[in-house]
Amino acid sequence: DAGITQSPRHKVTETGTPVTLRCHQTENHRYMYWYRQDPGHGLRLIHYSYGVKDTDKGEVSDGYSVSRSKTEDFLLTLESATSSQTSVYFCAISEPGGTGELFFGEGSRLTVL
Amino acid sequence: GENVEQHPSTLSVQEGDSAVIKCTYSDSASNYFPWYKQELGKGPQLIIDIRSNVGEKKDQRIAVTLNKTAKHFSLHITETQPEDSAVYFCAVSMNSGGYQKVTFGIGTKLQVIP
């Protein structure tokens, strides 16, 4: 299994509070991604990173920010959580010039009350 | 942007029967078509993929077919077993300067009944 660790794995929080999810990889892959998974929508890209301090928006980036200060860590922050951000969040990694495969973490389930 | 449609959303089959999941896409520039399997409580994992220059690919009991002209591709699982029960996602991808621009289908929940 790819060395990807997400934390926390489960979190319950209240509307309006800040939340940070962490993705840590040991594969030294250049690209890192944050997806959210919701019933009826599959997996949708929130943000991605193509290197340290290099990030870009995905299709559902509103309300989220990211940071990558080290190759191995990619943080997803909800500045002020809303109930619509209740979801399962997955981190993924890939390597340029590789097969194109995405390697996923085990997910972080976030509930916003 | 790319639009991927996946059918059916749920599928129940008897153990030993075949299962077929179909996907269509809209962007003819897409050139990589992976299938991911997600077991309960885990992240998706690649099970098979196909590139645009190939029409069919097999790996033991699973196969994928691609029709680029019609913009559709399918996953075939033969001799299904209980451990095949999972959610399957099709995806459509293109390489954009090293970044994999991936669009996923909504997923198919496959149940194999022993």
Short mmCIF file of C-alpha atoms in Angstrom, two decimals:
data_model
loop_
_atom_site.label_atom_id
_atom_site.label_comp_id
_atom_site.label_asym_id
_atom_site.label_seq_id
_atom_site.Cartn_x
_atom_site.Cartn_y
_atom_site.Cartn_z
CA ASP A 1 0.00 0.00 0.00
CA ALA A 2 1.10 3.53 -0.77
CA GLY A 3 2.36 5.33 2.32
CA ILE A 4 -0.42 7.87 2.76
CA THR A 5 -1.75 8.79 6.18
CA GLN A 6 -4.72 11.04 6.78
CA SER A 7 -5.56 12.62 10.11
CA PRO A 8 -7.90 12.83 11.81
CA ARG A 9 -9.84 9.86 10.46
CA HIS A 10 -13.06 11.05 12.07
CA LYS A 11 -14.10 14.48 13.28
CA VAL A 12 -17.33 16.04 14.45
CA THR A 13 -17.42 19.81 14.67
CA GLU A 14 -19.87 22.66 14.82
CA THR A 15 -20.83 25.15 12.15
CA GLY A 16 -18.48 28.11 12.03
CA THR A 17 -15.45 26.41 13.55
CA PRO A 18 -12.16 26.01 11.66
CA VAL A 19 -11.03 22.53 10.70
CA THR A 20 -7.73 21.29 9.31
CA LEU A 21 -7.23 17.88 7.75
CA ARG A 22 -3.73 16.57 7.21
CA CYS A 23 -2.32 14.29 4.55
CA HIS A 24 1.14 12.84 5.00
CA GLN A 25 2.94 10.76 2.35
CA THR A 26 6.16 8.79 2.48
CA GLU A 27 6.37 8.17 -1.29
CA ASN A 28 7.99 11.48 -2.24
CA HIS A 29 5.38 11.93 -4.97
CA ARG A 30 5.23 15.40 -6.43
CA TYR A 31 1.45 15.72 -6.90
CA MET A 32 -1.03 15.69 -4.05
CA TYR A 33 -4.80 16.09 -4.23
CA TRP A 34 -7.76 16.59 -1.94
CA TYR A 35 -11.09 15.08 -3.01
CA ARG A 36 -14.45 14.95 -1.32
CA GLN A 37 -16.81 12.02 -1.72
CA ASP A 38 -20.56 12.46 -1.51
CA PRO A 39 -23.42 10.14 -2.50
CA GLY A 40 -24.55 10.83 -6.04
CA HIS A 41 -21.45 12.85 -6.85
CA GLY A 42 -18.59 10.41 -6.78
CA LEU A 43 -15.23 12.00 -6.04
CA ARG A 44 -14.76 15.68 -6.73
CA LEU A 45 -11.47 17.55 -6.69
CA ILE A 46 -11.13 20.35 -4.15
CA HIS A 47 -7.51 21.45 -4.55
CA TYR A 48 -4.27 19.96 -5.75
CA SER A 49 -0.57 20.66 -5.36
CA TYR A 50 2.20 20.21 -7.90
CA GLY A 51 5.06 21.02 -5.57
CA VAL A 52 6.01 22.73 -2.33
CA LYS A 53 4.02 25.95 -2.08
CA ASP A 54 2.48 25.30 -5.52
CA THR A 55 -1.26 24.72 -5.36
CA ASP A 56 -4.29 25.21 -7.56
CA LYS A 57 -8.06 24.99 -7.35
CA GLY A 58 -10.22 22.08 -8.35
CA GLU A 59 -13.90 22.02 -9.25
CA VAL A 60 -15.30 22.48 -5.70
CA SER A 61 -12.76 24.77 -4.02
CA ASP A 62 -15.10 27.37 -2.47
CA GLY A 63 -14.81 27.40 1.31
CA TYR A 64 -11.51 25.48 1.33
CA SER A 65 -7.86 26.46 1.39
CA VAL A 66 -4.72 24.34 1.23
CA SER A 67 -1.07 24.59 2.08
CA ARG A 68 2.00 22.55 1.30
CA SER A 69 5.16 23.61 3.09
CA LYS A 70 6.90 20.23 2.73
CA THR A 71 6.81 17.60 0.01
CA GLU A 72 5.28 15.07 2.36
CA ASP A 73 2.46 17.16 3.89
CA PHE A 74 -0.67 18.64 2.30
CA LEU A 75 -3.15 20.40 4.57
CA LEU A 76 -6.79 21.12 3.83
CA THR A 77 -8.42 23.89 5.87
CA LEU A 78 -12.05 24.79 6.26
CA GLU A 79 -11.86 28.31 7.66
CA SER A 80 -15.47 28.28 8.88
CA ALA A 81 -17.11 24.88 8.51
CA THR A 82 -20.67 24.61 7.16
CA SER A 83 -23.07 21.66 7.14
CA SER A 84 -22.63 21.36 3.36
CA GLN A 85 -19.01 20.43 4.03
CA THR A 86 -20.05 17.27 5.84
CA SER A 87 -18.36 14.66 3.70
CA VAL A 88 -15.63 12.07 3.44
CA TYR A 89 -12.35 13.63 2.36
CA PHE A 90 -9.68 11.71 0.53
CA CYS A 91 -6.10 12.65 -0.11
CA ALA A 92 -4.41 11.21 -3.20
CA ILE A 93 -0.94 11.33 -4.70
CA SER A 94 0.54 10.76 -8.12
CA GLU A 95 3.87 11.04 -9.84
CA PRO A 96 4.42 12.93 -13.13
CA GLY A 97 5.63 10.62 -15.82
CA GLY A 98 4.11 7.68 -14.00
CA THR A 99 1.23 5.50 -15.11
CA GLY A 100 -1.41 8.10 -14.24
CA GLU A 101 -2.64 6.10 -11.27
CA LEU A 102 -3.86 7.96 -8.22
CA PHE A 103 -3.00 6.46 -4.84
CA PHE A 104 -5.55 7.27 -2.16
CA GLY A 105 -5.44 7.56 1.58
CA GLU A 106 -8.08 5.91 3.75
CA GLY A 107 -10.23 9.00 4.11
CA SER A 108 -11.29 11.45 6.79
CA ARG A 109 -14.97 11.54 7.73
CA LEU A 110 -16.05 15.04 8.74
CA THR A 111 -19.43 15.84 10.24
CA VAL A 112 -20.42 19.48 10.66
CA LEU A 113 -23.38 19.95 13.01
CA GLY B 1 -15.34 20.48 -18.57
CA GLU B 2 -15.40 16.73 -18.75
CA ASN B 3 -18.68 14.99 -17.91
CA VAL B 4 -18.69 11.31 -16.91
CA GLU B 5 -21.89 9.30 -16.57
CA GLN B 6 -21.86 5.89 -14.90
CA HIS B 7 -24.58 3.23 -14.91
CA PRO B 8 -26.03 1.51 -12.99
CA SER B 9 -25.69 3.12 -9.58
CA THR B 10 -26.43 -0.20 -7.85
CA LEU B 11 -26.05 -3.75 -9.12
CA SER B 12 -26.86 -7.07 -7.48
CA VAL B 13 -25.70 -10.34 -9.01
CA GLN B 14 -25.58 -13.95 -7.92
CA GLU B 15 -22.18 -15.38 -7.13
CA GLY B 16 -20.67 -16.78 -10.31
CA ASP B 17 -22.60 -14.48 -12.63
CA SER B 18 -21.07 -11.62 -14.60
CA ALA B 19 -21.34 -7.92 -13.80
CA VAL B 20 -21.08 -5.06 -16.28
CA ILE B 21 -20.71 -1.37 -15.45
CA LYS B 22 -20.83 1.26 -18.18
CA CYS B 23 -19.51 4.80 -18.44
CA THR B 24 -19.70 7.55 -21.02
CA TYR B 25 -17.61 10.69 -21.26
CA SER B 26 -17.71 13.92 -23.22
CA ASP B 27 -14.15 15.19 -23.86
CA SER B 28 -12.49 13.48 -26.80
CA ALA B 29 -9.07 14.69 -25.53
CA SER B 30 -9.26 12.29 -22.58
CA ASN B 31 -6.77 9.49 -23.03
CA TYR B 32 -6.63 7.41 -19.86
CA PHE B 33 -9.53 5.45 -18.39
CA PRO B 34 -8.94 3.86 -14.99
CA TRP B 35 -11.35 1.88 -12.82
CA TYR B 36 -11.16 2.09 -9.05
CA LYS B 37 -12.60 -0.27 -6.44
CA GLN B 38 -13.52 1.07 -3.03
CA GLU B 39 -14.10 -1.34 -0.18
CA LEU B 40 -16.03 -0.23 2.86
CA GLY B 41 -14.09 2.24 5.00
CA LYS B 42 -11.15 2.44 2.61
CA GLY B 43 -9.89 4.65 -0.15
CA PRO B 44 -10.36 3.78 -3.83
CA GLN B 45 -7.76 1.51 -5.37
CA LEU B 46 -6.95 1.05 -9.04
CA ILE B 47 -7.99 -2.34 -10.38
CA ILE B 48 -7.56 -1.94 -14.12
CA ASP B 49 -6.99 0.81 -16.63
CA ILE B 50 -6.94 1.34 -20.36
CA ARG B 51 -5.39 3.92 -22.61
CA SER B 52 -6.92 5.49 -25.68
CA ASN B 53 -4.87 3.49 -28.15
CA VAL B 54 -6.23 0.16 -26.88
CA GLY B 55 -9.71 -1.31 -27.35
CA GLU B 56 -9.72 -4.00 -24.66
CA LYS B 57 -7.65 -5.13 -21.70
CA LYS B 58 -8.03 -8.16 -19.45
CA ASP B 59 -6.64 -9.09 -16.07
CA GLN B 60 -7.87 -12.47 -14.87
CA ARG B 61 -11.61 -12.07 -14.14
CA ILE B 62 -11.85 -8.38 -14.98
CA ALA B 63 -11.78 -6.70 -18.36
CA VAL B 64 -12.30 -3.22 -19.70
CA THR B 65 -13.43 -2.24 -23.18
CA LEU B 66 -13.15 1.19 -24.74
CA ASN B 67 -14.96 2.68 -27.71
CA LYS B 68 -13.36 6.05 -28.36
CA THR B 69 -15.63 6.89 -31.27
CA ALA B 70 -18.74 6.50 -29.13
CA LYS B 71 -16.95 7.82 -26.01
CA HIS B 72 -17.90 4.93 -23.78
CA PHE B 73 -16.07 2.27 -21.82
CA SER B 74 -17.17 -0.64 -19.68
CA LEU B 75 -15.95 -2.83 -16.84
CA HIS B 76 -16.70 -6.55 -17.02
CA ILE B 77 -16.30 -8.86 -14.04
CA THR B 78 -16.79 -12.55 -14.72
CA GLU B 79 -17.37 -15.36 -12.22
CA THR B 80 -18.17 -12.88 -9.49
CA GLN B 81 -17.24 -13.69 -5.91
CA PRO B 82 -18.43 -12.20 -2.60
CA GLU B 83 -15.16 -10.31 -2.26
CA ASP B 84 -16.03 -8.40 -5.44
CA SER B 85 -18.73 -6.60 -3.45
CA ALA B 86 -17.64 -2.95 -3.32
CA VAL B 87 -18.19 0.42 -4.94
CA TYR B 88 -16.63 0.78 -8.38
CA PHE B 89 -15.73 4.13 -9.92
CA CYS B 90 -14.92 4.76 -13.52
CA ALA B 91 -12.70 7.74 -14.24
CA VAL B 92 -11.56 9.73 -17.22
CA SER B 93 -8.19 11.36 -17.20
CA MET B 94 -5.86 13.45 -19.25
CA ASN B 95 -2.33 14.48 -18.47
CA SER B 96 -2.10 18.24 -18.14
CA GLY B 97 1.59 19.06 -17.71
CA GLY B 98 2.16 16.18 -15.30
CA TYR B 99 -1.01 16.84 -13.32
CA GLN B 100 -3.63 14.13 -13.77
CA LYS B 101 -6.88 15.90 -14.50
CA VAL B 102 -9.31 13.20 -13.40
CA THR B 103 -13.10 13.19 -13.52
CA PHE B 104 -14.91 10.38 -11.71
CA GLY B 105 -18.27 8.77 -12.28
CA ILE B 106 -20.74 8.65 -9.40
CA GLY B 107 -19.90 5.05 -8.56
CA THR B 108 -21.66 1.68 -8.77
CA LYS B 109 -22.37 -0.29 -5.63
CA LEU B 110 -21.95 -3.94 -6.56
CA GLN B 111 -23.40 -6.61 -4.32
CA VAL B 112 -22.52 -10.24 -4.99
CA ILE B 113 -25.05 -12.55 -3.37
CA PRO B 114 -23.57 -15.88 -2.21
#
